[in-house]
Short mmCIF file of C-alpha atoms and ligand atoms in Angstrom, two decimals:
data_model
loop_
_atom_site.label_atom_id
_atom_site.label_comp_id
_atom_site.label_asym_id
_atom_site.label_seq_id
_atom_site.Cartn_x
_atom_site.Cartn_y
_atom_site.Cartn_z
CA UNK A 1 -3.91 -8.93 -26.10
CA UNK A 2 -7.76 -9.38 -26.11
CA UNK A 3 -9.06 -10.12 -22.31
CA UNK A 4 -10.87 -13.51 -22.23
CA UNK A 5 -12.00 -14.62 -19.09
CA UNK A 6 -11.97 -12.41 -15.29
CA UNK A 7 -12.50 -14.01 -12.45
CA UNK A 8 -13.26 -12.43 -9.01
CA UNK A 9 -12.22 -13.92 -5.36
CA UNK A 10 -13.60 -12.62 -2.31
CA UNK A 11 -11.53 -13.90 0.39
CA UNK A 12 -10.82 -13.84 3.89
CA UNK A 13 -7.52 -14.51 5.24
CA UNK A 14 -6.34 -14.56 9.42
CA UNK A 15 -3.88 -12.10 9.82
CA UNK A 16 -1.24 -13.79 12.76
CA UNK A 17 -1.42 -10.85 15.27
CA UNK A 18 -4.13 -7.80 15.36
CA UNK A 19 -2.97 -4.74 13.55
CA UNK A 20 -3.94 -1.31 15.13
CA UNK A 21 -4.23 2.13 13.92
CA UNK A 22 -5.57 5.24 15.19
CA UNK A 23 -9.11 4.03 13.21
CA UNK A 24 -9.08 0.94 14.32
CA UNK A 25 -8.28 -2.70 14.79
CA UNK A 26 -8.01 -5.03 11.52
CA UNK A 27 -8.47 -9.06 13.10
CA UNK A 28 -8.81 -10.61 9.83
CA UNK A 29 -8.30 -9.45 6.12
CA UNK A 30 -11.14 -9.33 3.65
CA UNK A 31 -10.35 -8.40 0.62
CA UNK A 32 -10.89 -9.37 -3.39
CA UNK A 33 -8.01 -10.92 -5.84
CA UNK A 34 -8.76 -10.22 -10.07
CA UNK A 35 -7.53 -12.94 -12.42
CA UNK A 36 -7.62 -11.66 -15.78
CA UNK A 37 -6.94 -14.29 -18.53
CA UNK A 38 -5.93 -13.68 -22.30
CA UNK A 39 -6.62 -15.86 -25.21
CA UNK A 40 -3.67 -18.05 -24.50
CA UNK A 41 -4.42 -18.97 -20.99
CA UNK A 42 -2.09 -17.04 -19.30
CA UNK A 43 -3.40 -15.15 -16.15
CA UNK A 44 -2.46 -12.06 -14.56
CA UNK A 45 -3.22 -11.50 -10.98
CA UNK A 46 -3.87 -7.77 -9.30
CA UNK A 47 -5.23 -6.87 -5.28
CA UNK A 48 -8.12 -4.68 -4.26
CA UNK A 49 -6.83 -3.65 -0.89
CA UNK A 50 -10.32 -2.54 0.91
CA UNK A 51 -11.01 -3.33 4.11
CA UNK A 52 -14.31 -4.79 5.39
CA UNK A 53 -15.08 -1.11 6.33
CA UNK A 54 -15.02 2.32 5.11
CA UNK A 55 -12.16 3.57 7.43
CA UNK A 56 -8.87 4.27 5.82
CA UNK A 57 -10.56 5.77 2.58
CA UNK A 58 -14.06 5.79 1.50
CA UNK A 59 -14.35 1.90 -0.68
CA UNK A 60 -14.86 -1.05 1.16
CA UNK A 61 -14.82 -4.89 0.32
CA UNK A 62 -18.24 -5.02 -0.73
CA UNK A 63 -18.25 -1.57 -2.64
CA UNK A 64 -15.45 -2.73 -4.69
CA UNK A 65 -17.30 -6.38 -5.43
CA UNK A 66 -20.06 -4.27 -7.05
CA UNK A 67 -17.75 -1.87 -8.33
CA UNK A 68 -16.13 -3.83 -10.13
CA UNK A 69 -18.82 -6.71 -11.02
CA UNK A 70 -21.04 -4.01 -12.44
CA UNK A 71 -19.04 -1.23 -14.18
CA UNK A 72 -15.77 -2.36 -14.54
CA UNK A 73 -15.17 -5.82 -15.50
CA UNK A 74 -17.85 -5.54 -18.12
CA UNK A 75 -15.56 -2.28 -19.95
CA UNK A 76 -12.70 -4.73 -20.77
CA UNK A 77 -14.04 -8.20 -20.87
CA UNK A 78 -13.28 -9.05 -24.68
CA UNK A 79 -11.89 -6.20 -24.77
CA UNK A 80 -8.60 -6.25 -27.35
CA UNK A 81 -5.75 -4.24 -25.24
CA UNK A 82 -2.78 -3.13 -26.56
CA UNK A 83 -0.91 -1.35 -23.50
CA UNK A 84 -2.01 -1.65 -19.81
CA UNK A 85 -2.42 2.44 -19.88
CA UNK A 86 -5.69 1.92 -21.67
CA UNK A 87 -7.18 0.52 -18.77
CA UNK A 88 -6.71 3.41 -16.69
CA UNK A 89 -7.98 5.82 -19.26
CA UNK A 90 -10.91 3.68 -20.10
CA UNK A 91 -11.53 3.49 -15.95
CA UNK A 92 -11.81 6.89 -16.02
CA UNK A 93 -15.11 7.84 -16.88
CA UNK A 94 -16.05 6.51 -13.76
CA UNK A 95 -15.00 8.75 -10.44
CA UNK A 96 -12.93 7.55 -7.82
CA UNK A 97 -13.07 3.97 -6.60
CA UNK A 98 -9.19 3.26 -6.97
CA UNK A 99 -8.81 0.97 -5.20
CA UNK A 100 -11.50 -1.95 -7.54
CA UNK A 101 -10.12 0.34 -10.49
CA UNK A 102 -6.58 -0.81 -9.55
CA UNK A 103 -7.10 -4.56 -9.05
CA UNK A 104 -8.09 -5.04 -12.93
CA UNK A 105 -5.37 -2.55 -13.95
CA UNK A 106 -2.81 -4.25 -11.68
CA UNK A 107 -3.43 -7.73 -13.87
CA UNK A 108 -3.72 -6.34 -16.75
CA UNK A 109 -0.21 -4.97 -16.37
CA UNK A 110 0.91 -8.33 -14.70
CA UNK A 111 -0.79 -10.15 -17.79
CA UNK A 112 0.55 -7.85 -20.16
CA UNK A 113 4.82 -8.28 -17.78
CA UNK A 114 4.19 -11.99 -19.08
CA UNK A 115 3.00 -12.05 -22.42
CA UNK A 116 6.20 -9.95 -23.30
CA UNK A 117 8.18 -12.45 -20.81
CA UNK A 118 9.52 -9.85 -18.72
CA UNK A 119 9.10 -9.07 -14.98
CA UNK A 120 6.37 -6.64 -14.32
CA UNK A 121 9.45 -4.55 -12.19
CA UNK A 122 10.74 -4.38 -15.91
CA UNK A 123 7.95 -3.21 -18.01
CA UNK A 124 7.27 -0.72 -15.60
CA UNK A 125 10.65 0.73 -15.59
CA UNK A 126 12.49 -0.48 -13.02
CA UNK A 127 16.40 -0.42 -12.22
CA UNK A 128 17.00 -1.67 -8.47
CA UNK A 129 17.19 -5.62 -8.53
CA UNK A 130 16.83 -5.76 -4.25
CA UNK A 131 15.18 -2.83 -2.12
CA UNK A 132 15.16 -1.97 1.37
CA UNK A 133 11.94 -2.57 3.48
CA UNK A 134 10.82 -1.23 6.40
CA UNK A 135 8.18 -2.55 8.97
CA UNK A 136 4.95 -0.81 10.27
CA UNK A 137 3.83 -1.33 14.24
CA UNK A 138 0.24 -1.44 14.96
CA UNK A 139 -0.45 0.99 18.36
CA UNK A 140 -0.41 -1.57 21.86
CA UNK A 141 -2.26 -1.49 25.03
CA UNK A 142 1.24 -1.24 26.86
CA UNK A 143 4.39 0.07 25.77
CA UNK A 144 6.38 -3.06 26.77
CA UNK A 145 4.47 -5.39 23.55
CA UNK A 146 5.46 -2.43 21.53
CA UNK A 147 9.29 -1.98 23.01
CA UNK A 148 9.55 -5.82 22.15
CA UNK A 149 8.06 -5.44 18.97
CA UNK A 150 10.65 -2.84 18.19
CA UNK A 151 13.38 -5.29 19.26
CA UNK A 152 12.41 -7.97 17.40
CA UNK A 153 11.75 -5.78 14.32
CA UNK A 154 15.23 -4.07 14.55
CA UNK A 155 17.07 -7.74 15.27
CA UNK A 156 15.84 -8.92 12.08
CA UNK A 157 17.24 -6.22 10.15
CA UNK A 158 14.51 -4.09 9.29
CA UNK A 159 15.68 -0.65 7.79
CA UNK A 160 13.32 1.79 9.60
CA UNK A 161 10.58 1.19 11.99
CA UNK A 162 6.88 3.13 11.50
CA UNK A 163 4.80 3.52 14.79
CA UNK A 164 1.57 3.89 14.89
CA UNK A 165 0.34 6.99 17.19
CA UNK A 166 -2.75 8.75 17.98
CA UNK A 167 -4.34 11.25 20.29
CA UNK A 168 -3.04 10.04 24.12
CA UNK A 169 -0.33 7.24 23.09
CA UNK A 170 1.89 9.74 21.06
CA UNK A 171 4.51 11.99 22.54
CA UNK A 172 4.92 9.72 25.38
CA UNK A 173 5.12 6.78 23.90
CA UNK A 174 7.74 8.09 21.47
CA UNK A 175 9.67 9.37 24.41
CA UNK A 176 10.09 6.09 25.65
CA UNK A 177 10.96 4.20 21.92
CA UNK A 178 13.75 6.90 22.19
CA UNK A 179 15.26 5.72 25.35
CA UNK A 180 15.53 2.36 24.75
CA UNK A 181 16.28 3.06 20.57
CA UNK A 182 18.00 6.58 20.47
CA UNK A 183 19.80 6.09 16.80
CA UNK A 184 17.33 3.27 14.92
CA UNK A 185 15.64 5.29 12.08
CA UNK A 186 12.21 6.04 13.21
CA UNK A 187 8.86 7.32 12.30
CA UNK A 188 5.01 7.98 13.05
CA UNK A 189 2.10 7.84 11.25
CA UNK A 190 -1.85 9.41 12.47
CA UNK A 191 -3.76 7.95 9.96
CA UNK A 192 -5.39 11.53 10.34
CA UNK A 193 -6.02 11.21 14.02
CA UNK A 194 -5.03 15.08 15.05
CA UNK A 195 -6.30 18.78 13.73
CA UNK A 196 -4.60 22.08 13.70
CA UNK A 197 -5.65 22.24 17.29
CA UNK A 198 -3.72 19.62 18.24
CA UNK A 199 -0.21 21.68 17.02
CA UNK A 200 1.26 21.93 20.43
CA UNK A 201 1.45 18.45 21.02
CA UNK A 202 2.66 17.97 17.35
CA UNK A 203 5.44 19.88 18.07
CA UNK A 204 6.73 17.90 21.01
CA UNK A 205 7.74 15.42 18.54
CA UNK A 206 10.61 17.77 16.75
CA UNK A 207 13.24 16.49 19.75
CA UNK A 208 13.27 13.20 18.52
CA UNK A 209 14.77 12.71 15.10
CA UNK A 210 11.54 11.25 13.30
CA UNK A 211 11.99 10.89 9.33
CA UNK A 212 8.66 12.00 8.99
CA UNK A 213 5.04 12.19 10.47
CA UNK A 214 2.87 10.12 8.24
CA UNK A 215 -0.55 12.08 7.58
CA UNK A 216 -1.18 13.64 10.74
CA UNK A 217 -4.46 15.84 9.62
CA UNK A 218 -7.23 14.89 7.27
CA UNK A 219 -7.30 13.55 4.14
CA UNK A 220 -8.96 16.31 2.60
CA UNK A 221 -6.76 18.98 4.88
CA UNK A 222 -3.80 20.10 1.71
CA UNK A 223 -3.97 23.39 3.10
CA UNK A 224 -4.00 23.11 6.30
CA UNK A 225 -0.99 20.68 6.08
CA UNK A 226 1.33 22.85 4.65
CA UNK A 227 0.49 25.09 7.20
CA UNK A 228 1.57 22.32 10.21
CA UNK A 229 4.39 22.10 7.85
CA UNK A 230 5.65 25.45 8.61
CA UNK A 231 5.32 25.25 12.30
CA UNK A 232 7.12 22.02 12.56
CA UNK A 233 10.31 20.54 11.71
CA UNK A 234 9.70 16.73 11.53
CA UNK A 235 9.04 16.09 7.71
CA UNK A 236 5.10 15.39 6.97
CA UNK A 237 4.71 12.51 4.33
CA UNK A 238 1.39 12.57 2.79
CA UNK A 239 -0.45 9.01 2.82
CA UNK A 240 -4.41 9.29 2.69
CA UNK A 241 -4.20 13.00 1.13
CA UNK A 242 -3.02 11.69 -2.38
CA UNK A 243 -5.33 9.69 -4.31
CA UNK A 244 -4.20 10.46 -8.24
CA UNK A 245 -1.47 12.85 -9.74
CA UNK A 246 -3.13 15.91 -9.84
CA UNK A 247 -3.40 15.73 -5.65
CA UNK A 248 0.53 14.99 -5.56
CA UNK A 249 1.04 17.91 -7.70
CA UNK A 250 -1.32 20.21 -5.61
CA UNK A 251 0.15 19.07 -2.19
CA UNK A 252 3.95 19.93 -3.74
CA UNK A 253 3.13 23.26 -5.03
CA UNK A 254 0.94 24.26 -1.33
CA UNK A 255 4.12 22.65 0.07
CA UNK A 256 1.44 20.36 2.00
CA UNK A 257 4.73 18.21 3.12
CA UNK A 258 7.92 16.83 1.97
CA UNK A 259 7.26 13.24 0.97
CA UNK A 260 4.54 11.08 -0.40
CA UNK A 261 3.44 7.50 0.81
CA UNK A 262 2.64 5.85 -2.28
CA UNK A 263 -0.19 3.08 -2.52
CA UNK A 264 -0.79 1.59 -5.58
CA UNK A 265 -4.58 1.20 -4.63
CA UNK A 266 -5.07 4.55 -3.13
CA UNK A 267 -3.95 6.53 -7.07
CA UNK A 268 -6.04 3.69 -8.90
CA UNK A 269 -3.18 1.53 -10.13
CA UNK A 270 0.55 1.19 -11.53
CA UNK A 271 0.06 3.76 -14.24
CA UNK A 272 -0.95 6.34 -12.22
CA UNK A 273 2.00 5.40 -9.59
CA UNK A 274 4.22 5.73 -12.52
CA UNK A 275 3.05 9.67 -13.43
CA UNK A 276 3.44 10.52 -10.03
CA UNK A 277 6.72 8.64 -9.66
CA UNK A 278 8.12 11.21 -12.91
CA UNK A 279 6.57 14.44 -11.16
CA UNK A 280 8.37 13.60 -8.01
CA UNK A 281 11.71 13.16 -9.64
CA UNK A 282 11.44 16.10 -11.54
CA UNK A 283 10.16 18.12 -8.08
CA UNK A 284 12.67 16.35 -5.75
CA UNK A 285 10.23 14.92 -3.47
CA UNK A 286 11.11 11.93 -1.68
CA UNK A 287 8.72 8.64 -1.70
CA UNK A 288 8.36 5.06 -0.22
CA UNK A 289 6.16 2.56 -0.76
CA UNK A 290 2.99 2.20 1.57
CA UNK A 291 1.22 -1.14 2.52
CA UNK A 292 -1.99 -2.11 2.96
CA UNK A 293 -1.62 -5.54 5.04
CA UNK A 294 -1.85 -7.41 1.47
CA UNK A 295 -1.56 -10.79 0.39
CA UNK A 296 1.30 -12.05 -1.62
CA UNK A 297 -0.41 -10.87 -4.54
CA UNK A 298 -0.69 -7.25 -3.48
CA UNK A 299 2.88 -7.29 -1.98
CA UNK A 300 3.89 -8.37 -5.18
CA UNK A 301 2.92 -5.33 -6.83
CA UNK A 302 4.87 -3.66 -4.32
CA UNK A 303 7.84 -4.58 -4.64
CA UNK A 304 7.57 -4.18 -8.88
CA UNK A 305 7.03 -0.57 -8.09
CA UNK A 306 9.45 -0.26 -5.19
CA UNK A 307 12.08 -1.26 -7.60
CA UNK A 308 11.80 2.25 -9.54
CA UNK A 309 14.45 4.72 -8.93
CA UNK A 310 12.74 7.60 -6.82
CA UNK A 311 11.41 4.42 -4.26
CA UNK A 312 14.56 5.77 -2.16
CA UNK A 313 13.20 5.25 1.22
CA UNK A 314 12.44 1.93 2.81
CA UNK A 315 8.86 0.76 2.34
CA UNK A 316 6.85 -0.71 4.92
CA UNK A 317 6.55 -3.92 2.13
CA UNK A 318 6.94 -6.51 5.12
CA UNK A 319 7.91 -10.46 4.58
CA UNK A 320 4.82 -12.71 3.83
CA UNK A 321 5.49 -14.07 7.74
CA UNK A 322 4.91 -10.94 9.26
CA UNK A 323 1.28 -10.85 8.25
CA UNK A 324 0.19 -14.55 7.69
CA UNK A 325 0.65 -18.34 8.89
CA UNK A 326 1.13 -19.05 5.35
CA UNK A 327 0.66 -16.69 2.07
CA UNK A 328 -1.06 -17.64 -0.90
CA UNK A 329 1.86 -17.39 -3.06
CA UNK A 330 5.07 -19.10 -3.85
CA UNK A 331 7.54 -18.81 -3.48
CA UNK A 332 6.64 -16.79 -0.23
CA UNK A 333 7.78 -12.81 0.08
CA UNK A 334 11.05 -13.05 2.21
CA UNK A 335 13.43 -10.35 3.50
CA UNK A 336 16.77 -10.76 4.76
CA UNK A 337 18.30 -8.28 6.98
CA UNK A 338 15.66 -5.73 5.44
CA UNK A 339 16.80 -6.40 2.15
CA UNK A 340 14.01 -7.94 -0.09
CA UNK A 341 15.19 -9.33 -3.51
CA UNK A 342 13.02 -8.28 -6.88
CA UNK A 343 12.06 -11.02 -8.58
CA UNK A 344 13.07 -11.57 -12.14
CA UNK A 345 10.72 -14.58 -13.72
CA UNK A 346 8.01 -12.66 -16.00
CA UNK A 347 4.70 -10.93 -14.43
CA UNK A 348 4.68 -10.30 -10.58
CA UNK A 349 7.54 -13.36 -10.40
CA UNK A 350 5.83 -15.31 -7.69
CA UNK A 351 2.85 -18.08 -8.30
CA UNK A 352 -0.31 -18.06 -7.14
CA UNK A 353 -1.26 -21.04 -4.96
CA UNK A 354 -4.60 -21.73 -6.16
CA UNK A 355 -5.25 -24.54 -3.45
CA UNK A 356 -3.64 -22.21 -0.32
CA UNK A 357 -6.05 -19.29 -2.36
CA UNK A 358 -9.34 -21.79 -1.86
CA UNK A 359 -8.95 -22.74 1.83
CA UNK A 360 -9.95 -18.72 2.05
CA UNK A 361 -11.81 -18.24 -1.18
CA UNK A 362 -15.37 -17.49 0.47
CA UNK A 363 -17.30 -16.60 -2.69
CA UNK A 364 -16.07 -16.40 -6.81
CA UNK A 365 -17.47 -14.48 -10.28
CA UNK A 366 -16.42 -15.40 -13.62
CA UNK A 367 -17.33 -13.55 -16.18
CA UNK A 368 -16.13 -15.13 -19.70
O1 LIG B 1 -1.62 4.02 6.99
O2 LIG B 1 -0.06 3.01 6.01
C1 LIG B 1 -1.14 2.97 6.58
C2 LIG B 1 -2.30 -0.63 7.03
C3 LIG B 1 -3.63 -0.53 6.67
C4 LIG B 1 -4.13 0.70 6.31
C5 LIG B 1 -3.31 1.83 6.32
C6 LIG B 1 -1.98 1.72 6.67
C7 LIG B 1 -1.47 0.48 7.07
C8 LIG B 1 -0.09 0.27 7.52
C9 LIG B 1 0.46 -1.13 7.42
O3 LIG B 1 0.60 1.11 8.01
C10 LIG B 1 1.36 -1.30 6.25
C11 LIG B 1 1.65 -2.76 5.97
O4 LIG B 1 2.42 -3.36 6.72
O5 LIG B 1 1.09 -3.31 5.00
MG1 LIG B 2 -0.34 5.59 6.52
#
């Protein structure tokens, strides 16, 4: 299929409540959408899941505008494209910046899901047709917003809850999630908020039946992971530590933890996810998918890749309400008693609502 026509959105979406990590506060979302067109028309739609700042990982919002406006949209503009693969190969030459790299790949493979008219879950290999999602709490001023978040969470059927801790509102707080929620499946995440100094406090967290600590050290820190890994026994999933296959299979064989956060974004798109997917069947390492606070579009993608076999814990791929008065797809992402169904209609299986899309759109490129 030869590309025709890409367009670029920047837009900036409300979320409905503050999200919180250990790096910060995110009020609003602003982020980019790709359309990618073919010579019939038909458009495929991928996410670049920056932030407005350089906090999570390295790209931001405006990095990835230029990123992709001046290096990659003009390597596969007219461009004649037989398998979506290509695009990550041809990407690259070019280091890092996964995150604008996987916004083009994601529509290409979207593009690609509906000029073959099957769902994108299908052409990337996936068997499950519904998947279990979990939700992710942002860190509160005062445990009681967070105990009722929890509630409410839990109510609605949610298959695990993720917590948000960092240096000061972690051991304690958990201690008190545990007495008022002493059997709900449960787990943290640091966003890289604590060193090797902080093990003692690490440790206090073994009494209290986590799944797993998400990324507790550094994203650079492989080493020094596997060795928290061998002084505690809560599981460490790596989230900010893996950006492509190679670092999944380094982080297995150091035995940096037990299970990997995957973000489509973070490995540069749904090819790579796919590699590392194989290496950790074949190495028996668990995986879920991550989230990134994404639009429909984004969440989309998600679930596609959630629906391949090794996705066997519950994902923090949240319904479209959670995050926003009203997405910009349809239908909208729902989830009923944590069970999210896969769509089947060809591509990412929801529309794009291009008028709901321009109420946010705050600046285009089209590059024909
Ligand atoms: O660390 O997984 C993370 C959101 C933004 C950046 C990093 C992370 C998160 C989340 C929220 O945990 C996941 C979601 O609900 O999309
Ligand atoms: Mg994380």
């Amino acid at each position: 299929m030869k590309i025709d026509e890409i367009i670029v959105y920047k837009v900036n979406m409300l979320m409905k409540n503050p999200f919180t990590t250990s790096f910060g506060t995110e009020h609003d979302r602003l982020f980019l959408l790709v359309e990618v067109k073919n010579e019939d028309g038909l458009s495929g739609w991928g996410e670049c899941t920056a932030s407005e700042s350089p906090l999570y990982i390295e790209e931001f919002t405006e990095s990835s505008w230029i990123m992709l406006n001046k290096f990659l949209i003009p390597m596969i503009l007219k461009k004649d494209i037989e398998h979506p693969d290509e695009v990550h190969e041809l990407f690259s030459v070019y280091k890092r910046n996964h995150l604008a790299k996987s916004a083009i790949e994601g529509a290409v493979w979207d593009l690609y899901a509906k000029s073959k008219g099957i769902s994108l879950s299908e052409a990337l290999g996936g068997v499950k047709s519904s998947i279990e999602v979990g939700i992710s709490l942002g860190i509160e001023e005062d445990i009681e917003t967070l105990l009722e978040n929890i509630r409410e969470k839990t109510e609605e059927g949610y298959k695990r809850i993720k917590v948000k801790i960092k240096p000061g509102k972690d051991v304690e707080v958990i201690d008190k999630v545990r007495e008022h929620f002493p059997d709900i499946p449960l787990m943290v995440d640091a966003n890289s908020a604590y060193t090797l100094d902080d093990i003692e406090t690490l440790k206090k967290l073994d009494p209290y039946n986590l799944m797993m600590i998400e990324q507790p050290l550094a994203a650079g820190d492989l080493i020094d992971h596997a060795k928290l890994q061998k002084e505690i026994k809560t599981p460490i999933c790596l989230d900010e530590s893996i950006h492509s296959y190679d670092d999944a299979r380094k982080a297995i064989e150091l035995g940096s933890g037990r299970i990997i956060n995957l973000k489509i974004g973070r490995v540069g798109g749904l090819s790579e996810v796919k590699r590392i997917h194989d290496l950790c069947v074949q190495e028996n390492i668990a995986m879920w998918c991550g989230g990134m606070l994404e639009s429909g579009v984004g969440r989309a993608h998600n679930i596609a890749i959630t629906s391949l076999a090794n996705f066997t814990l519950p994902g923090d791929t949240a319904a479209s309400s959670r995050y926003w008065e009203k997405d910009i797809i349809e239908p909208e992402v729902t989830v009923q008693d944590g069970i999210l169904q896969v769509p089947t209609k060809p591509g990412i299986g929801y529309d794009v609502n291009r008028d709901e899309l321009l109420k946010h759109t705050v600046e285009v490129k089209t590059f024909r």
